[in-house]
Amino acid sequence: MRGKRPASWHTAVVVESRPETASARRIVLDVPTWPGNDAGSHLDVRLTAPDGYQATRSYSIASAGEGTRVVLAVDELPHGEVSPFLVHDLRAGDQLELHGPLGAFFVWRPPLDGGAPRPVQLIAGGSGVVPLYAMAAAHAAAGDATEFRLLYSVRTPDDVFFRDELAGLAQGTLQLDFVYTRRTPDGWAAPAGRVTRSTLDAATVPAASRPRVYVCGPTAFVEAVASWLIEAGHAPADVRTERFGGS
């Protein structure tokens, strides 16, 4: 039986900050007191202004496992209080206050026994792919035999998070399907458009296989997808959702 990782406040040092997309930043942190985290966990980042004003926002963690390195991928909200600073102002050597790891429901762990594991279906909208990428990477690292599939809805090819890493995973343990909502790659067979019920039927593990399903993205996206999954016969208890927000 796995023990619960305690959440507490930590001081993190920025090791690297580099562009992820035109509006997002990948941030690698060293957190000496970090207890490790399960794939799909999140944490809180707290910023304190010189006048003492504080702002705290939650962000999904793009890394998993033991060790003191924590990876975030933060998409800027133009009128936000926290994300613009993380995207534009944070530099290597800076310190951040973190609280975590958080979350026990929206996580994936390798099966403990040798029985036949149930398939896993991941469904992401935009930057909601961050915790799902952590799950897919953890699955590959564990050498787990569970069937893993990711349906990733994203505006354009330039907006894909973890592009190279996902391409590598798709060569091995992950079945990867894209839906481009605004612009497709050259030669892409399907026109640009949003995920629909028919998309889900064609590009996800069927309900008859009883997959565990993780859906993450904007609220409207998550609610629509979860509703279609239930209509398609997935048990509500098998559909885990997380809506991203904050600023």
Tab-separated table of C-alpha atoms in Angstrom:
chain	number	residue	atom	x	y	z
A	1	MET	CA	0.000	0.000	0.000
A	2	ARG	CA	1.409	3.419	-0.960
A	3	GLY	CA	1.869	6.027	1.724
A	4	LYS	CA	0.423	9.492	1.370
A	5	ARG	CA	2.948	12.187	0.484
A	6	PRO	CA	2.599	15.048	2.997
A	7	ALA	CA	1.864	18.519	1.658
A	8	SER	CA	3.809	21.422	3.093
A	9	TRP	CA	5.416	24.719	2.122
A	10	HIS	CA	8.737	24.572	0.286
A	11	THR	CA	11.295	27.010	-1.084
A	12	ALA	CA	12.135	26.249	-4.714
A	13	VAL	CA	15.025	27.529	-6.798
A	14	VAL	CA	14.500	28.047	-10.520
A	15	VAL	CA	16.948	25.866	-12.454
A	16	GLU	CA	15.639	26.639	-15.937
A	17	SER	CA	12.910	28.718	-17.569
A	18	ARG	CA	12.352	28.459	-21.315
A	19	PRO	CA	9.533	28.904	-23.822
A	20	GLU	CA	7.067	26.028	-24.163
A	21	THR	CA	4.766	27.763	-26.657
A	22	ALA	CA	4.366	31.404	-27.715
A	23	SER	CA	2.303	32.050	-24.568
A	24	ALA	CA	3.653	29.451	-22.135
A	25	ARG	CA	6.840	28.760	-20.216
A	26	ARG	CA	8.428	25.534	-19.005
A	27	ILE	CA	9.883	26.035	-15.528
A	28	VAL	CA	12.245	23.532	-13.905
A	29	LEU	CA	12.605	23.870	-10.146
A	30	ASP	CA	14.917	22.365	-7.564
A	31	VAL	CA	13.054	21.819	-4.302
A	32	PRO	CA	15.400	20.264	-1.706
A	33	THR	CA	12.561	19.355	0.688
A	34	TRP	CA	10.197	17.960	-1.988
A	35	PRO	CA	8.824	14.486	-1.027
A	36	GLY	CA	8.126	13.431	-4.608
A	37	ASN	CA	4.693	13.390	-6.212
A	38	ASP	CA	2.320	11.133	-8.118
A	39	ALA	CA	1.555	11.801	-11.780
A	40	GLY	CA	-1.383	14.207	-11.997
A	41	SER	CA	-0.652	16.091	-8.769
A	42	HIS	CA	-0.656	19.858	-8.500
A	43	LEU	CA	0.836	22.516	-6.249
A	44	ASP	CA	0.262	26.107	-5.191
A	45	VAL	CA	2.649	28.917	-6.085
A	46	ARG	CA	2.637	31.944	-3.758
A	47	LEU	CA	4.055	35.304	-4.789
A	48	THR	CA	4.647	38.105	-2.286
A	49	ALA	CA	4.931	41.735	-3.418
A	50	PRO	CA	7.271	44.235	-1.703
A	51	ASP	CA	4.269	45.760	0.077
A	52	GLY	CA	3.320	42.362	1.518
A	53	TYR	CA	0.435	41.608	-0.861
A	54	GLN	CA	0.274	37.902	-1.673
A	55	ALA	CA	-1.281	35.982	-4.557
A	56	THR	CA	-1.523	32.192	-4.718
A	57	ARG	CA	-2.455	30.063	-7.731
A	58	SER	CA	-2.568	26.320	-8.394
A	59	TYR	CA	-0.626	24.676	-11.225
A	60	SER	CA	-0.469	21.094	-12.418
A	61	ILE	CA	2.887	19.364	-12.132
A	62	ALA	CA	4.400	18.064	-15.370
A	63	SER	CA	6.792	15.700	-13.581
A	64	ALA	CA	6.295	12.738	-11.264
A	65	GLY	CA	8.174	10.335	-9.044
A	66	GLU	CA	10.859	10.715	-6.425
A	67	GLY	CA	13.538	13.369	-6.399
A	68	THR	CA	13.738	17.111	-5.903
A	69	ARG	CA	13.200	18.370	-9.457
A	70	VAL	CA	9.703	19.703	-10.193
A	71	VAL	CA	8.584	20.759	-13.663
A	72	LEU	CA	5.763	23.210	-14.399
A	73	ALA	CA	4.386	24.416	-17.727
A	74	VAL	CA	2.536	27.695	-17.212
A	75	ASP	CA	0.301	29.300	-19.844
A	76	GLU	CA	-0.071	33.062	-19.487
A	77	LEU	CA	-3.426	34.606	-18.742
A	78	PRO	CA	-2.908	38.218	-19.945
A	79	HIS	CA	-4.807	39.824	-17.063
A	80	GLY	CA	-3.644	37.397	-14.408
A	81	GLU	CA	-1.745	38.179	-11.224
A	82	VAL	CA	0.654	35.220	-11.172
A	83	SER	CA	1.060	33.652	-14.621
A	84	PRO	CA	2.431	36.797	-16.362
A	85	PHE	CA	5.202	37.000	-13.769
A	86	LEU	CA	6.040	33.301	-14.128
A	87	VAL	CA	6.066	33.507	-17.927
A	88	HIS	CA	7.901	36.824	-18.413
A	89	ASP	CA	9.874	37.715	-15.295
A	90	LEU	CA	11.070	34.506	-13.647
A	91	ARG	CA	14.784	33.757	-14.152
A	92	ALA	CA	17.208	30.979	-13.247
A	93	GLY	CA	18.323	31.424	-9.652
A	94	ASP	CA	15.062	33.030	-8.502
A	95	GLN	CA	13.181	31.516	-5.587
A	96	LEU	CA	9.509	30.556	-5.365
A	97	GLU	CA	7.270	29.511	-2.486
A	98	LEU	CA	5.425	26.264	-3.216
A	99	HIS	CA	2.800	24.292	-1.312
A	100	GLY	CA	2.355	20.660	-2.212
A	101	PRO	CA	2.152	18.081	-3.487
A	102	LEU	CA	-1.641	18.317	-3.648
A	103	GLY	CA	-4.357	16.077	-5.037
A	104	ALA	CA	-5.121	12.394	-4.522
A	105	PHE	CA	-8.143	11.854	-6.785
A	106	PHE	CA	-6.759	13.027	-10.139
A	107	VAL	CA	-3.576	10.940	-10.123
A	108	TRP	CA	-2.311	7.845	-11.906
A	109	ARG	CA	-0.107	5.204	-10.321
A	110	PRO	CA	1.210	1.973	-11.874
A	111	PRO	CA	-0.858	-1.068	-10.830
A	112	LEU	CA	0.502	-2.806	-7.756
A	113	ASP	CA	-0.375	-6.367	-8.728
A	114	GLY	CA	0.356	-8.464	-11.781
A	115	GLY	CA	-3.240	-8.698	-12.941
A	116	ALA	CA	-4.548	-7.388	-16.242
A	117	PRO	CA	-4.769	-3.605	-15.802
A	118	ARG	CA	-7.652	-1.567	-17.177
A	119	PRO	CA	-6.877	0.749	-20.106
A	120	VAL	CA	-6.319	4.454	-19.471
A	121	GLN	CA	-7.800	7.180	-21.670
A	122	LEU	CA	-6.453	10.714	-21.294
A	123	ILE	CA	-8.366	13.658	-22.812
A	124	ALA	CA	-6.782	17.121	-22.784
A	125	GLY	CA	-7.923	20.566	-23.813
A	126	GLY	CA	-5.089	23.076	-24.357
A	127	SER	CA	-2.758	23.413	-21.385
A	128	GLY	CA	-4.870	20.816	-19.597
A	129	VAL	CA	-2.428	18.335	-21.104
A	130	VAL	CA	0.156	19.096	-18.403
A	131	PRO	CA	-0.934	16.561	-15.729
A	132	LEU	CA	-1.860	14.049	-18.444
A	133	TYR	CA	1.612	14.310	-19.954
A	134	ALA	CA	2.987	13.547	-16.478
A	135	MET	CA	0.836	10.404	-16.399
A	136	ALA	CA	1.960	9.254	-19.855
A	137	ALA	CA	5.615	9.867	-19.010
A	138	ALA	CA	5.292	8.053	-15.670
A	139	HIS	CA	3.588	5.144	-17.420
A	140	ALA	CA	6.490	4.842	-19.872
A	141	ALA	CA	9.106	5.178	-17.134
A	142	ALA	CA	7.451	2.409	-15.108
A	143	GLY	CA	7.505	-0.027	-18.030
A	144	ASP	CA	3.848	-0.632	-17.298
A	145	ALA	CA	1.754	-2.756	-19.665
A	146	THR	CA	-1.436	-0.724	-19.273
A	147	GLU	CA	-2.932	0.477	-22.565
A	148	PHE	CA	-2.561	4.276	-22.633
A	149	ARG	CA	-4.228	6.642	-25.100
A	150	LEU	CA	-4.253	10.463	-25.234
A	151	LEU	CA	-6.714	12.624	-27.164
A	152	TYR	CA	-5.255	16.146	-27.239
A	153	SER	CA	-7.389	19.073	-28.403
A	154	VAL	CA	-5.217	22.096	-29.172
A	155	ARG	CA	-5.565	25.264	-31.240
A	156	THR	CA	-2.661	24.827	-33.665
A	157	PRO	CA	0.485	22.682	-33.997
A	158	ASP	CA	2.454	25.579	-32.504
A	159	ASP	CA	0.391	25.404	-29.306
A	160	VAL	CA	1.272	21.789	-28.453
A	161	PHE	CA	2.868	21.402	-25.030
A	162	PHE	CA	5.707	18.850	-24.691
A	163	ARG	CA	5.776	18.363	-28.453
A	164	ASP	CA	9.022	16.383	-28.639
A	165	GLU	CA	8.330	14.344	-25.519
A	166	LEU	CA	4.866	13.350	-26.698
A	167	ALA	CA	6.241	12.393	-30.111
A	168	GLY	CA	8.741	10.140	-28.371
A	169	LEU	CA	6.095	8.535	-26.186
A	170	ALA	CA	3.923	7.955	-29.267
A	171	GLN	CA	6.737	5.835	-30.709
A	172	GLY	CA	6.387	3.491	-27.772
A	173	THR	CA	3.794	3.209	-25.034
A	174	LEU	CA	1.282	5.948	-25.915
A	175	GLN	CA	-1.375	6.094	-28.613
A	176	LEU	CA	-1.622	9.806	-29.427
A	177	ASP	CA	-4.512	11.494	-31.252
A	178	PHE	CA	-4.743	15.222	-32.015
A	179	VAL	CA	-7.699	17.493	-32.694
A	180	TYR	CA	-6.688	20.939	-33.986
A	181	THR	CA	-9.362	23.548	-33.390
A	182	ARG	CA	-8.002	26.507	-35.414
A	183	ARG	CA	-5.217	25.384	-37.761
A	184	THR	CA	-4.027	21.923	-38.756
A	185	PRO	CA	-0.574	20.791	-39.891
A	186	ASP	CA	0.082	20.672	-43.624
A	187	GLY	CA	-1.468	17.565	-45.122
A	188	TRP	CA	-3.678	16.859	-42.091
A	189	ALA	CA	-6.661	14.810	-43.219
A	190	ALA	CA	-9.327	16.342	-40.966
A	191	PRO	CA	-10.414	20.008	-41.027
A	192	ALA	CA	-9.853	22.220	-37.996
A	193	GLY	CA	-12.691	22.026	-35.488
A	194	ARG	CA	-13.596	21.324	-31.905
A	195	VAL	CA	-13.912	17.926	-30.261
A	196	THR	CA	-17.353	16.431	-30.799
A	197	ARG	CA	-19.192	13.375	-29.565
A	198	SER	CA	-18.282	11.586	-32.802
A	199	THR	CA	-14.618	12.479	-32.225
A	200	LEU	CA	-14.735	10.798	-28.850
A	201	ASP	CA	-16.367	7.696	-30.286
A	202	ALA	CA	-13.668	7.421	-32.972
A	203	ALA	CA	-10.530	8.364	-31.025
A	204	THR	CA	-10.943	7.015	-27.484
A	205	VAL	CA	-10.984	3.640	-25.774
A	206	PRO	CA	-14.590	2.356	-25.947
A	207	ALA	CA	-16.712	2.130	-22.830
A	208	ALA	CA	-16.955	-1.652	-23.244
A	209	SER	CA	-13.249	-1.877	-22.361
A	210	ARG	CA	-13.931	-0.083	-19.045
A	211	PRO	CA	-11.034	2.390	-19.238
A	212	ARG	CA	-10.113	4.790	-16.500
A	213	VAL	CA	-10.607	8.214	-18.050
A	214	TYR	CA	-8.873	11.458	-17.068
A	215	VAL	CA	-10.153	14.719	-18.574
A	216	CYS	CA	-8.430	18.064	-18.023
A	217	GLY	CA	-8.961	21.464	-19.637
A	218	PRO	CA	-11.194	24.535	-19.549
A	219	THR	CA	-14.478	24.103	-17.685
A	220	ALA	CA	-16.745	24.104	-20.755
A	221	PHE	CA	-14.525	21.553	-22.510
A	222	VAL	CA	-14.390	19.244	-19.486
A	223	GLU	CA	-18.137	19.385	-18.851
A	224	ALA	CA	-19.004	18.651	-22.484
A	225	VAL	CA	-16.541	15.770	-22.765
A	226	ALA	CA	-17.579	14.217	-19.450
A	227	SER	CA	-21.243	14.382	-20.477
A	228	TRP	CA	-20.532	12.670	-23.806
A	229	LEU	CA	-18.494	9.967	-22.100
A	230	ILE	CA	-21.357	9.145	-19.736
A	231	GLU	CA	-23.792	9.100	-22.671
A	232	ALA	CA	-21.456	6.664	-24.425
A	233	GLY	CA	-21.700	4.248	-21.512
A	234	HIS	CA	-18.701	5.052	-19.321
A	235	ALA	CA	-19.412	4.677	-15.619
A	236	PRO	CA	-19.364	8.070	-13.852
A	237	ALA	CA	-16.927	6.693	-11.269
A	238	ASP	CA	-14.466	5.887	-14.069
A	239	VAL	CA	-14.368	9.472	-15.395
A	240	ARG	CA	-12.094	11.759	-13.398
A	241	THR	CA	-12.061	15.440	-14.259
A	242	GLU	CA	-9.959	18.475	-13.474
A	243	ARG	CA	-10.683	22.008	-14.617
A	244	PHE	CA	-7.740	24.346	-14.824
A	245	GLY	CA	-8.006	27.989	-13.925
A	246	GLY	CA	-6.294	30.571	-11.772
A	247	SER	CA	-4.067	33.334	-13.051
